[in-house]
Short mmCIF file of C-alpha atoms in Angstrom, two decimals:
data_model
loop_
_atom_site.label_atom_id
_atom_site.label_comp_id
_atom_site.label_asym_id
_atom_site.label_seq_id
_atom_site.Cartn_x
_atom_site.Cartn_y
_atom_site.Cartn_z
CA MET A 280 -77.29 -27.34 46.69
CA ALA A 281 -75.03 -25.21 44.60
CA GLU A 282 -74.14 -26.48 41.18
CA LYS A 283 -70.70 -27.97 41.02
CA ARG A 284 -68.38 -25.88 39.01
CA THR A 285 -66.06 -27.38 36.45
CA TYR A 286 -62.70 -25.97 35.39
CA PRO A 287 -60.92 -26.62 32.15
CA ASN A 288 -58.11 -29.18 32.35
CA LYS A 289 -54.71 -27.79 31.42
CA LYS A 290 -54.22 -30.62 28.98
CA THR A 291 -57.39 -29.68 27.09
CA SER A 292 -56.90 -25.91 27.15
CA PRO A 293 -56.79 -24.08 23.83
CA LYS A 294 -53.40 -24.41 22.09
CA VAL A 295 -51.38 -21.21 22.00
CA ASP A 296 -50.10 -20.19 18.53
CA LEU A 297 -46.32 -20.62 18.74
CA GLU A 298 -45.74 -17.95 16.08
CA VAL A 299 -47.29 -15.21 18.22
CA GLY A 300 -44.92 -13.08 20.28
CA LYS A 301 -41.67 -14.54 18.92
CA MET A 302 -38.65 -12.34 18.35
CA PRO A 303 -36.22 -13.04 15.49
CA PRO A 304 -32.86 -14.48 16.62
CA GLN A 305 -30.58 -11.61 17.63
CA ALA A 306 -27.73 -10.62 19.93
CA LEU A 307 -27.84 -6.85 20.25
CA GLU A 308 -25.40 -6.59 23.14
CA ILE A 309 -22.84 -8.67 21.24
CA GLU A 310 -23.36 -6.53 18.15
CA GLU A 311 -22.58 -3.45 20.22
CA ALA A 312 -19.53 -5.15 21.72
CA VAL A 313 -18.15 -6.02 18.25
CA LEU A 314 -18.69 -2.50 16.93
CA GLY A 315 -17.02 -1.05 20.02
CA ALA A 316 -14.04 -3.42 19.67
CA LEU A 317 -13.61 -2.51 15.99
CA MET A 318 -13.24 1.13 16.97
CA LEU A 319 -11.02 0.31 19.92
CA GLU A 320 -8.23 -1.70 18.24
CA LYS A 321 -6.96 -0.91 14.75
CA ASP A 322 -6.31 -4.53 13.68
CA ALA A 323 -9.63 -5.90 14.94
CA PHE A 324 -11.26 -5.74 11.50
CA THR A 325 -8.79 -8.34 10.19
CA ALA A 326 -10.37 -10.94 12.49
CA VAL A 327 -13.99 -10.30 11.43
CA GLY A 328 -13.73 -8.90 7.89
CA GLU A 329 -14.19 -12.29 6.25
CA ILE A 330 -16.97 -13.32 8.66
CA LEU A 331 -19.37 -10.38 8.86
CA LYS A 332 -21.13 -8.20 6.34
CA PRO A 333 -23.49 -5.30 7.17
CA GLU A 334 -26.70 -7.36 6.84
CA CYS A 335 -25.45 -9.78 9.49
CA PHE A 336 -26.35 -7.17 12.12
CA TYR A 337 -29.95 -7.26 13.29
CA LYS A 338 -30.33 -3.59 14.15
CA ASP A 339 -30.40 -1.15 11.23
CA THR A 340 -28.30 1.33 13.22
CA HIS A 341 -25.60 -1.27 13.70
CA GLN A 342 -25.63 -2.11 9.99
CA LYS A 343 -24.91 1.52 9.11
CA ILE A 344 -22.08 1.81 11.63
CA TYR A 345 -20.47 -1.41 10.37
CA SER A 346 -20.82 -0.17 6.76
CA ALA A 347 -18.92 2.99 7.73
CA ILE A 348 -16.19 0.88 9.37
CA GLN A 349 -16.01 -1.34 6.29
CA THR A 350 -15.70 1.71 4.03
CA LEU A 351 -12.89 3.17 6.13
CA ASN A 352 -11.05 -0.14 5.97
CA ALA A 353 -11.45 -0.28 2.19
CA LYS A 354 -9.91 3.20 1.97
CA ASP A 355 -6.97 2.14 4.19
CA ARG A 356 -7.96 4.76 6.76
CA PRO A 357 -7.72 4.19 10.53
CA VAL A 358 -10.86 3.01 12.30
CA ASP A 359 -11.66 4.69 15.59
CA MET A 360 -14.44 6.64 17.28
CA LEU A 361 -13.58 9.91 15.53
CA THR A 362 -13.08 8.54 12.00
CA VAL A 363 -16.28 6.48 12.16
CA THR A 364 -18.20 9.55 13.34
CA GLU A 365 -16.82 11.61 10.46
CA GLU A 366 -17.53 8.86 7.93
CA LEU A 367 -21.15 8.59 9.13
CA ARG A 368 -21.46 12.37 8.92
CA SER A 369 -20.17 12.34 5.34
CA MET A 370 -22.73 9.62 4.55
CA SER A 371 -25.48 11.77 6.15
CA MET A 372 -26.23 8.96 8.60
CA LEU A 373 -24.79 10.27 11.86
CA GLU A 374 -28.11 11.46 13.27
CA GLU A 375 -29.85 8.29 12.11
CA VAL A 376 -27.57 6.14 14.25
CA GLY A 377 -27.97 8.29 17.35
CA GLY A 378 -25.26 10.89 16.90
CA ALA A 379 -21.69 11.05 18.14
CA PHE A 380 -22.82 10.32 21.70
CA PHE A 381 -24.04 6.82 20.70
CA ILE A 382 -20.70 6.08 18.99
CA THR A 383 -18.91 7.13 22.18
CA GLN A 384 -21.11 4.81 24.23
CA LEU A 385 -20.17 1.82 22.03
CA THR A 386 -16.45 2.22 22.71
CA GLY A 387 -17.08 2.58 26.43
CA ARG A 388 -18.85 -0.77 26.78
CA ILE A 389 -15.87 -3.02 26.07
CA ALA A 390 -12.32 -3.18 27.39
CA SER A 391 -10.56 -5.01 24.54
CA ALA A 392 -11.06 -6.89 21.27
CA ALA A 393 -9.73 -10.17 22.66
CA ASN A 394 -12.91 -12.17 21.93
CA ILE A 395 -14.08 -10.31 18.85
CA GLU A 396 -13.83 -13.29 16.49
CA TYR A 397 -15.91 -15.49 18.79
CA HIS A 398 -18.50 -12.71 19.15
CA ALA A 399 -18.56 -12.20 15.37
CA ARG A 400 -19.40 -15.86 14.82
CA ILE A 401 -22.35 -15.55 17.22
CA ILE A 402 -23.66 -12.62 15.15
CA TRP A 403 -23.17 -14.70 11.98
CA GLN A 404 -25.09 -17.63 13.47
CA LYS A 405 -28.00 -15.38 14.44
CA TYR A 406 -28.02 -13.99 10.91
CA LEU A 407 -28.17 -17.50 9.45
CA GLN A 408 -31.10 -18.34 11.74
CA ARG A 409 -32.98 -15.27 10.54
CA GLU A 410 -32.25 -16.17 6.92
CA VAL A 411 -33.62 -19.69 7.45
CA ILE A 412 -36.80 -18.18 8.92
CA ARG A 413 -37.12 -15.71 6.03
CA ILE A 414 -36.60 -18.32 3.31
CA SER A 415 -38.98 -20.76 5.02
CA SER A 416 -41.66 -18.09 5.37
CA GLU A 417 -41.41 -17.15 1.69
CA LEU A 418 -41.56 -20.78 0.62
CA GLN A 419 -44.54 -21.42 2.88
CA THR A 420 -46.44 -18.51 1.33
CA LYS A 421 -45.69 -19.74 -2.20
CA ALA A 422 -46.67 -23.29 -1.27
CA TYR A 423 -50.25 -22.08 -0.72
CA ASP A 424 -50.33 -20.52 -4.20
CA ASP A 425 -51.80 -23.02 -6.70
CA ALA A 426 -50.49 -20.96 -9.61
CA ILE A 427 -46.88 -21.89 -8.77
CA ASP A 428 -45.64 -25.15 -10.21
CA VAL A 429 -44.53 -27.55 -7.48
CA ASP A 430 -41.37 -28.51 -9.38
CA ASP A 431 -40.38 -24.85 -9.60
CA LEU A 432 -41.09 -24.48 -5.90
CA LEU A 433 -38.89 -27.45 -5.03
CA ASP A 434 -36.13 -26.14 -7.26
CA GLU A 435 -36.32 -22.70 -5.63
CA SER A 436 -36.32 -24.28 -2.18
CA GLU A 437 -33.24 -26.35 -2.94
CA SER A 438 -31.44 -23.40 -4.55
CA SER A 439 -32.17 -21.01 -1.68
CA PHE A 440 -30.91 -23.32 1.03
CA PHE A 441 -27.91 -24.36 -1.06
CA LYS A 442 -26.83 -20.72 -1.44
CA LEU A 443 -27.28 -20.21 2.27
CA SER A 444 -25.22 -23.29 3.14
CA GLN A 445 -22.50 -22.25 0.67
CA GLY A 446 -22.32 -18.84 2.31
CA ASN A 447 -21.89 -20.55 5.65
CA MET A 448 -18.96 -22.64 4.38
CA LYS A 449 -16.21 -20.11 4.92
CA LYS A 450 -13.26 -21.69 3.17
CA GLY A 451 -10.03 -21.44 5.06
CA VAL A 452 -6.44 -21.59 3.91
CA THR A 453 -5.08 -25.09 3.41
CA GLN A 454 -1.50 -25.49 4.57
CA ILE A 455 0.83 -27.70 2.57
CA ASN A 456 3.67 -27.72 5.07
CA PRO A 457 4.76 -26.19 8.40
CA VAL A 458 6.35 -22.79 8.21
CA ILE A 459 10.14 -22.79 8.42
CA ASP A 460 11.56 -20.77 11.30
CA GLU A 461 11.84 -17.14 10.22
CA ALA A 462 15.46 -16.74 11.21
CA ILE A 463 16.59 -19.80 9.23
CA GLU A 464 14.40 -18.67 6.33
CA MET A 465 16.10 -15.30 6.17
CA ILE A 466 19.55 -16.93 6.22
CA LYS A 467 18.57 -19.18 3.30
CA ILE A 468 17.16 -16.26 1.35
CA ALA A 469 20.32 -14.25 1.91
CA SER A 470 22.46 -17.16 0.69
CA GLN A 471 20.40 -17.41 -2.51
CA ARG A 472 20.80 -13.75 -3.45
CA GLU A 473 24.39 -13.51 -4.54
CA ASP A 474 23.16 -12.87 -8.10
CA GLY A 475 21.92 -9.34 -7.38
CA MET A 476 18.24 -10.21 -7.07
CA SER A 477 16.47 -7.46 -5.11
CA GLY A 478 13.03 -9.06 -5.27
CA VAL A 479 11.48 -12.52 -5.23
CA PRO A 480 12.98 -14.59 -8.10
CA SER A 481 10.58 -16.31 -10.48
CA GLY A 482 13.09 -19.02 -11.38
CA PHE A 483 13.06 -17.94 -15.05
CA HIS A 484 16.52 -16.50 -15.70
CA GLU A 485 15.81 -13.99 -18.45
CA LEU A 486 12.62 -12.76 -16.81
CA ASP A 487 14.48 -12.26 -13.52
CA ARG A 488 17.19 -10.37 -15.39
CA ILE A 489 14.59 -7.84 -16.59
CA THR A 490 12.68 -7.59 -13.32
CA SER A 491 15.46 -8.29 -10.76
CA GLY A 492 12.77 -10.43 -9.18
CA TRP A 493 9.20 -9.47 -8.32
CA GLN A 494 9.55 -6.31 -6.25
CA LYS A 495 7.88 -5.57 -2.93
CA THR A 496 4.73 -3.40 -3.05
CA ASP A 497 4.34 -4.08 -6.81
CA MET A 498 1.12 -5.26 -8.40
CA ILE A 499 1.98 -7.46 -11.38
CA VAL A 500 -0.71 -8.34 -13.91
CA ILE A 501 -0.14 -11.41 -16.07
CA ALA A 502 -2.70 -11.49 -18.86
CA ALA A 503 -3.47 -13.80 -21.76
CA ARG A 504 -6.24 -15.25 -23.84
CA PRO A 505 -7.75 -18.59 -22.71
CA ALA A 506 -5.58 -21.71 -23.26
CA MET A 507 -2.32 -19.74 -23.26
CA GLY A 508 -1.20 -21.33 -19.98
CA LYS A 509 -1.78 -18.60 -17.37
CA THR A 510 -2.33 -21.04 -14.51
CA ALA A 511 0.54 -23.27 -15.67
CA PHE A 512 2.88 -20.26 -15.69
CA VAL A 513 2.05 -19.03 -12.18
CA LEU A 514 2.09 -22.55 -10.73
CA SER A 515 5.53 -23.08 -12.28
CA MET A 516 6.62 -19.83 -10.63
CA ALA A 517 5.03 -20.78 -7.30
CA ARG A 518 6.91 -24.07 -7.38
CA ASN A 519 10.21 -22.32 -8.18
CA MET A 520 9.72 -19.68 -5.48
CA ALA A 521 8.75 -22.18 -2.80
CA LEU A 522 11.21 -24.99 -3.51
CA ASP A 523 14.21 -23.27 -5.07
CA PHE A 524 14.15 -19.99 -3.13
CA ASN A 525 12.27 -20.91 0.06
CA GLN A 526 9.71 -18.14 -0.38
CA ALA A 527 6.27 -18.68 1.15
CA VAL A 528 3.61 -18.30 -1.56
CA ALA A 529 -0.17 -17.89 -1.22
CA VAL A 530 -2.32 -18.93 -4.19
CA PHE A 531 -5.94 -17.78 -4.29
CA SER A 532 -7.68 -19.81 -6.98
CA LEU A 533 -11.17 -18.62 -7.92
CA GLU A 534 -11.36 -20.92 -10.95
CA MET A 535 -9.91 -24.27 -9.84
CA GLY A 536 -10.25 -26.29 -6.65
CA ASN A 537 -7.41 -27.11 -4.26
CA VAL A 538 -7.18 -30.71 -5.47
CA GLN A 539 -6.98 -29.65 -9.12
CA LEU A 540 -4.16 -27.23 -8.34
CA VAL A 541 -2.24 -29.81 -6.36
CA ASN A 542 -2.74 -32.38 -9.13
CA ARG A 543 -1.16 -29.95 -11.59
CA LEU A 544 1.80 -29.48 -9.27
CA ILE A 545 2.11 -33.27 -8.90
CA VAL A 546 2.12 -33.77 -12.69
CA SER A 547 4.72 -31.03 -13.13
CA GLU A 548 6.98 -32.27 -10.34
CA THR A 549 6.78 -36.02 -10.99
CA GLU A 550 6.72 -35.78 -14.82
CA LEU A 551 4.00 -38.42 -14.93
CA PRO A 552 1.27 -38.03 -17.59
CA ALA A 553 -1.75 -36.05 -16.41
CA GLU A 554 -4.19 -38.70 -17.67
CA LYS A 555 -2.46 -41.41 -15.65
CA ILE A 556 -2.51 -39.23 -12.54
CA LYS A 557 -6.19 -38.46 -13.07
CA LYS A 558 -7.18 -42.11 -13.53
CA GLY A 559 -4.68 -43.53 -11.05
CA ASN A 560 -3.51 -45.86 -13.81
CA LEU A 561 0.14 -46.07 -12.74
CA ALA A 562 2.62 -48.88 -13.06
CA SER A 563 4.53 -50.00 -9.97
CA TYR A 564 7.65 -48.03 -10.93
CA GLU A 565 5.46 -44.95 -11.53
CA TRP A 566 3.99 -45.26 -8.03
CA GLU A 567 7.56 -45.32 -6.71
CA GLN A 568 8.42 -42.28 -8.82
CA LEU A 569 5.33 -40.50 -7.52
CA ASP A 570 6.19 -41.30 -3.91
CA HIS A 571 9.80 -40.19 -4.38
CA LYS A 572 9.20 -36.90 -6.22
CA ILE A 573 6.16 -35.86 -4.18
CA GLN A 574 8.34 -35.38 -1.11
CA ASN A 575 9.48 -32.05 -2.51
CA LEU A 576 5.92 -30.71 -2.60
CA ILE A 577 5.07 -31.97 0.87
CA ASP A 578 7.77 -29.67 2.25
CA ALA A 579 6.84 -26.70 0.07
CA PRO A 580 5.73 -23.44 1.80
CA ILE A 581 2.71 -23.07 -0.47
CA TYR A 582 -0.73 -22.07 0.86
CA VAL A 583 -3.80 -22.46 -1.34
CA ASP A 584 -7.30 -21.07 -0.97
CA ASP A 585 -10.07 -21.98 -3.42
CA SER A 586 -12.92 -19.87 -1.98
CA PRO A 587 -15.33 -19.16 -4.86
CA GLY A 588 -16.52 -15.61 -5.51
CA LEU A 589 -13.81 -14.15 -3.27
CA SER A 590 -14.46 -10.51 -2.42
CA ILE A 591 -11.74 -7.92 -1.97
CA PHE A 592 -12.66 -7.65 1.73
CA GLU A 593 -12.21 -11.39 2.27
CA LEU A 594 -8.92 -11.35 0.37
CA ARG A 595 -7.57 -8.49 2.47
CA ALA A 596 -8.49 -10.22 5.72
CA LYS A 597 -7.00 -13.56 4.65
CA ALA A 598 -3.86 -11.99 3.22
CA ARG A 599 -3.19 -10.05 6.42
CA ARG A 600 -3.58 -13.19 8.48
CA LEU A 601 -1.29 -15.18 6.16
CA LYS A 602 1.34 -12.46 6.35
CA LYS A 603 1.15 -12.36 10.12
CA GLU A 604 1.11 -16.13 10.69
CA HIS A 605 3.25 -17.47 7.82
CA ASP A 606 5.20 -14.43 6.54
CA ILE A 607 4.13 -14.97 2.93
CA GLN A 608 6.33 -13.19 0.38
CA VAL A 609 4.09 -13.41 -2.72
CA ILE A 610 0.35 -13.55 -3.38
CA ILE A 611 -0.99 -15.05 -6.63
CA ILE A 612 -4.63 -14.51 -7.66
CA ASP A 613 -6.18 -16.69 -10.39
CA TYR A 614 -7.87 -14.66 -11.68
CA LEU A 615 -8.82 -10.98 -11.22
CA GLN A 616 -12.09 -10.91 -13.17
CA LEU A 617 -13.61 -13.61 -10.94
CA MET A 618 -13.28 -11.43 -7.85
CA ASN A 619 -16.04 -9.10 -6.67
CA ALA A 620 -16.17 -5.82 -4.77
CA ASN A 621 -19.14 -6.50 -2.51
CA GLY A 622 -19.85 -3.60 -0.20
CA MET A 623 -18.06 -1.01 -2.34
CA ASN A 624 -21.12 0.28 -4.25
CA ALA A 625 -19.81 -0.06 -7.80
CA GLY A 626 -22.07 1.39 -10.48
CA SER A 627 -20.89 -0.94 -13.24
CA ARG A 628 -18.64 -3.92 -13.80
CA GLN A 629 -15.88 -1.61 -15.09
CA GLU A 630 -16.03 0.41 -11.88
CA GLU A 631 -16.01 -2.79 -9.83
CA VAL A 632 -12.87 -4.07 -11.60
CA SER A 633 -11.28 -0.65 -11.08
CA MET A 634 -12.01 -0.83 -7.34
CA ILE A 635 -10.58 -4.34 -7.14
CA SER A 636 -7.46 -3.26 -9.04
CA ARG A 637 -6.86 -0.26 -6.77
CA SER A 638 -7.46 -2.37 -3.67
CA LEU A 639 -4.92 -4.97 -4.80
CA LYS A 640 -2.31 -2.27 -5.30
CA GLY A 641 -3.11 -0.87 -1.86
CA LEU A 642 -2.83 -4.33 -0.31
CA ALA A 643 0.58 -4.90 -1.94
CA LYS A 644 1.83 -1.67 -0.39
CA GLU A 645 0.32 -2.46 2.99
CA LEU A 646 1.82 -5.97 3.25
CA ASN A 647 5.04 -4.92 1.50
CA ILE A 648 4.97 -7.88 -0.87
CA PRO A 649 4.36 -8.35 -4.61
CA ILE A 650 0.85 -9.37 -5.67
CA ILE A 651 0.55 -11.24 -8.98
CA ALA A 652 -2.94 -11.18 -10.49
CA LEU A 653 -3.94 -13.10 -13.60
CA SER A 654 -6.26 -11.36 -16.03
CA GLN A 655 -8.20 -12.21 -19.14
CA LEU A 656 -7.76 -10.41 -22.45
CA ASN A 657 -10.61 -9.36 -24.71
CA ARG A 658 -11.18 -10.81 -28.19
CA GLY A 659 -9.23 -8.07 -29.96
CA VAL A 660 -6.32 -10.46 -30.41
CA GLU A 661 -8.44 -12.96 -32.32
CA GLY A 662 -9.63 -10.31 -34.78
CA ARG A 663 -6.18 -9.14 -35.85
CA ALA A 664 -4.40 -10.78 -38.77
CA GLY A 665 -0.78 -11.78 -39.16
CA ALA A 666 1.82 -13.06 -36.73
CA GLU A 667 2.45 -9.62 -35.27
CA GLY A 668 -1.28 -8.99 -34.92
CA LYS A 669 -1.68 -11.99 -32.64
CA ARG A 670 0.66 -10.50 -30.08
CA PRO A 671 -1.30 -9.05 -27.12
CA GLN A 672 -1.32 -5.31 -26.47
CA LEU A 673 -2.12 -3.21 -23.40
CA SER A 674 -5.39 -2.16 -25.02
CA ASP A 675 -6.49 -5.82 -24.97
CA LEU A 676 -6.86 -5.89 -21.18
CA ARG A 677 -10.42 -6.87 -20.42
CA GLU A 678 -13.11 -4.76 -18.67
CA SER A 679 -11.08 -1.87 -17.32
CA GLY A 680 -8.22 0.44 -18.25
CA ALA A 681 -7.62 0.85 -14.53
CA ILE A 682 -5.80 -2.51 -14.53
CA GLU A 683 -3.13 -1.05 -16.80
CA GLN A 684 -3.05 2.17 -14.77
CA ASP A 685 -2.71 0.54 -11.33
CA ALA A 686 -0.30 -2.23 -12.31
CA ASP A 687 3.41 -1.64 -11.82
CA MET A 688 4.08 -4.33 -14.39
CA VAL A 689 1.95 -5.91 -17.11
CA CYS A 690 3.13 -9.15 -18.71
CA PHE A 691 1.43 -11.07 -21.50
CA ILE A 692 1.70 -14.79 -22.21
CA HIS A 693 1.82 -15.51 -25.92
CA ARG A 694 2.21 -18.89 -27.61
CA PRO A 695 2.53 -18.38 -31.40
CA GLU A 696 2.12 -22.12 -31.94
CA TYR A 697 -1.51 -21.78 -30.77
CA TYR A 698 -2.18 -19.63 -33.84
CA ARG A 699 -0.29 -22.08 -36.11
CA ILE A 700 2.77 -19.81 -36.25
CA THR A 701 5.69 -22.23 -36.11
CA GLU A 702 8.67 -20.00 -37.02
CA ASP A 703 9.82 -16.50 -36.18
CA GLU A 704 11.22 -13.97 -38.66
CA GLN A 705 14.70 -15.47 -38.34
CA GLY A 706 13.40 -18.96 -39.08
CA ASN A 707 13.78 -20.23 -35.53
CA SER A 708 11.28 -22.87 -34.47
CA LEU A 709 8.48 -21.72 -32.17
CA ILE A 710 7.08 -25.20 -31.58
CA GLY A 711 6.72 -25.79 -27.88
CA MET A 712 7.78 -22.23 -27.05
CA GLY A 713 6.01 -19.48 -25.20
CA GLU A 714 6.74 -15.76 -24.90
CA ILE A 715 6.44 -13.61 -21.81
CA ILE A 716 5.96 -10.08 -23.11
CA VAL A 717 6.83 -7.44 -20.49
CA ALA A 718 4.65 -4.67 -21.95
CA LYS A 719 4.72 -2.29 -19.00
CA HIS A 720 7.43 -1.95 -16.36
CA ARG A 721 7.06 1.13 -14.20
CA ASN A 722 10.50 0.82 -12.63
CA GLY A 723 12.52 -0.90 -15.31
CA ALA A 724 12.92 -2.06 -18.88
CA THR A 725 10.40 -3.88 -21.05
CA GLY A 726 11.20 -6.80 -23.33
CA ASP A 727 10.30 -10.29 -24.51
CA VAL A 728 11.36 -13.51 -22.79
CA ARG A 729 11.10 -16.92 -24.44
CA LEU A 730 10.32 -19.96 -22.33
CA ARG A 731 9.80 -23.61 -23.15
CA PHE A 732 6.17 -24.70 -22.70
CA ARG A 733 5.55 -28.36 -21.89
CA GLY A 734 1.84 -28.87 -22.25
CA GLU A 735 1.85 -32.50 -21.18
CA LEU A 736 3.30 -31.41 -17.82
CA ALA A 737 1.40 -28.08 -17.63
CA ARG A 738 4.55 -26.11 -16.91
CA PHE A 739 6.97 -23.55 -18.29
CA GLU A 740 10.77 -23.96 -18.25
CA ASN A 741 13.81 -21.90 -19.09
CA PRO A 742 14.56 -22.12 -22.84
CA ASP A 743 18.06 -23.49 -22.16
CA THR A 744 16.46 -26.43 -20.34
CA GLY A 745 16.44 -29.62 -22.37
CA VAL A 746 13.36 -31.71 -23.03
CA PHE A 747 14.27 -33.81 -20.01
CA GLY A 748 14.55 -30.82 -17.68
CA SER A 749 18.35 -30.53 -17.93
CA ASP A 750 20.26 -27.39 -18.84
CA LEU A 751 22.22 -28.12 -22.00
CA GLY A 752 25.82 -26.94 -22.19
CA VAL A 753 29.14 -27.70 -23.87
CA ASP A 754 32.25 -28.96 -22.14
CA ALA A 755 35.84 -27.94 -22.87
CA GLY A 756 36.08 -30.55 -25.61
CA GLY A 757 32.99 -29.27 -27.42
CA GLN A 758 30.79 -32.18 -26.37
CA SER A 759 27.23 -31.69 -25.13
CA VAL A 760 26.79 -32.08 -21.39
CA THR A 761 23.84 -31.72 -19.08
CA TYR A 762 23.40 -29.87 -15.80
CA GLY A 763 20.59 -30.39 -13.32
CA SER A 764 17.89 -27.75 -13.58
CA LYS A 765 15.92 -26.13 -10.78
CA MET A 766 12.63 -27.17 -12.30
CA ASN A 767 13.37 -30.89 -12.25
CA GLU A 768 15.42 -33.23 -10.11
CA PRO A 769 18.61 -34.43 -11.86
CA THR A 770 18.65 -38.00 -13.07
CA GLY A 771 21.18 -39.32 -10.59
CA ASN A 772 20.68 -41.68 -7.67
CA ASP A 773 16.90 -41.42 -7.66
CA GLY A 774 16.58 -44.27 -10.16
CA PHE A 775 14.22 -42.39 -12.48
CA SER A 776 14.92 -40.89 -15.85
CA GLY A 777 11.96 -38.50 -15.50
CA VAL A 778 11.30 -38.81 -19.21
CA PRO A 779 7.73 -39.14 -20.50
CA GLY A 780 7.29 -42.41 -22.32
CA GLY A 781 10.20 -44.11 -20.55
CA TYR A 782 13.10 -42.77 -22.65
CA SER A 783 16.55 -42.74 -21.11
CA SER A 784 18.52 -39.57 -20.38
CA ASP A 785 20.35 -39.87 -23.70
CA ILE A 786 18.89 -37.12 -25.90
CA SER A 787 19.61 -39.14 -29.03
CA GLU A 788 16.88 -41.61 -28.05
CA PHE A 789 14.17 -38.95 -27.94
CA PRO A 790 11.97 -38.89 -31.07
CA GLN A 791 12.97 -35.98 -33.28
CA ASN A 792 9.61 -35.93 -35.06
CA PRO A 793 7.08 -33.95 -32.94
CA ALA A 794 4.30 -36.27 -34.13
CA ASP A 795 6.02 -39.19 -32.37
CA ARG A 796 6.31 -37.42 -29.03
CA ASP A 797 3.75 -37.69 -26.24
CA MET A 798 3.22 -33.92 -26.37
CA PRO A 799 0.45 -31.60 -27.59
CA PHE A 800 2.72 -30.31 -30.32
#
């Protein structure tokens, strides 16, 4: 009798190693479709520029082609089959990617760029999956190494995945209010410009007289040393532009979060102390004042974006979309030195700042709007003696002379009081005053403009505005009278005096001694 044969049970068969034969996550056909769409429609890059970077593509050939497309976009050159081929040839990479024939094939595999953003997000997801695998593999290898401290390993693990998750959190633009119909907007703008303004008014009378408003295609640099009030100045302007002149404003804040920016606007608009706003320690009448005055901001056409480490490519993509969807008239960047030029192969920080500066000027021309960029000054101001020595100069611009070269206008913010200078040469008080020094004006005059700085409200005002936000004047009989200002609501039927500390609208009741006022001066 033949011996009975036995066969291995499937449940007890040797376990197959799951790591063998696996391919990294990828979507080659979608990568080809995206590259083809980018060369097919000129505006396609706007939809994917803030999503994809060259390393997101799995295939090395595709990375090089996308890098060429990115470079062309940075140079403001058209992107199509011929220009990409020439760019790859100039980079000595054309043969590496398969020649001109391969580029031609890419454009022939897709009919339109209708779904390019959806396809780009698939490529991004595959890239994230590969990054998770890479990081996990590296951590696994290090976990077997007894020489590596376990606390360091845990710290590295947490840091690596945190950076990856932060990269995945693409911050979008937060809308404060719906966009007003374009036709009505243009009618309102036209009605506001009987004063000869040819650009976007800042709301500061003397500054607007020098500039005739911020002009289209101009890059304006506003520079100052820390604690001079750069953010307070541009937020005051953004408020004036949006509420008083119905101009849509985009604020890109690389230093402060959206909530911090909005809190500053709330303090400025409601005239409630910042500490009370921060702690929520408000009396019942202050809650009513907050609710009443905040209505102005709710309706303001202001768009804020607090994406950290914003690159020039991301800014361009977001700005184009904002212009197309919301017809923004001004872009404010706080501040220039916190931006980066990823993908532009800068050899040094000075070169990187130069590239950013040139790109901002190019973007202003492309969108036909003014771009206002804040900038830091170097420590040269601190080392100079005397009142005149503390005034900023063009040579004080930090990190790159290209900022001065590319800018159509350079303005400095100077507060003499910060350096304990309380009087000017004529003996006029400088307490609570700030100067806007127009040091460079490519298409107009230069000069100095004095503004009132109210530190407790984090805002700047016209110098003829009283401490309560009212323009002081004189009637026919020589008596002082007040007129409602654009920065603050007039004290009429709203039931609020708007005065810090609860003083009435009678200026005689306001403490004349600065030490008795609830102000930083």
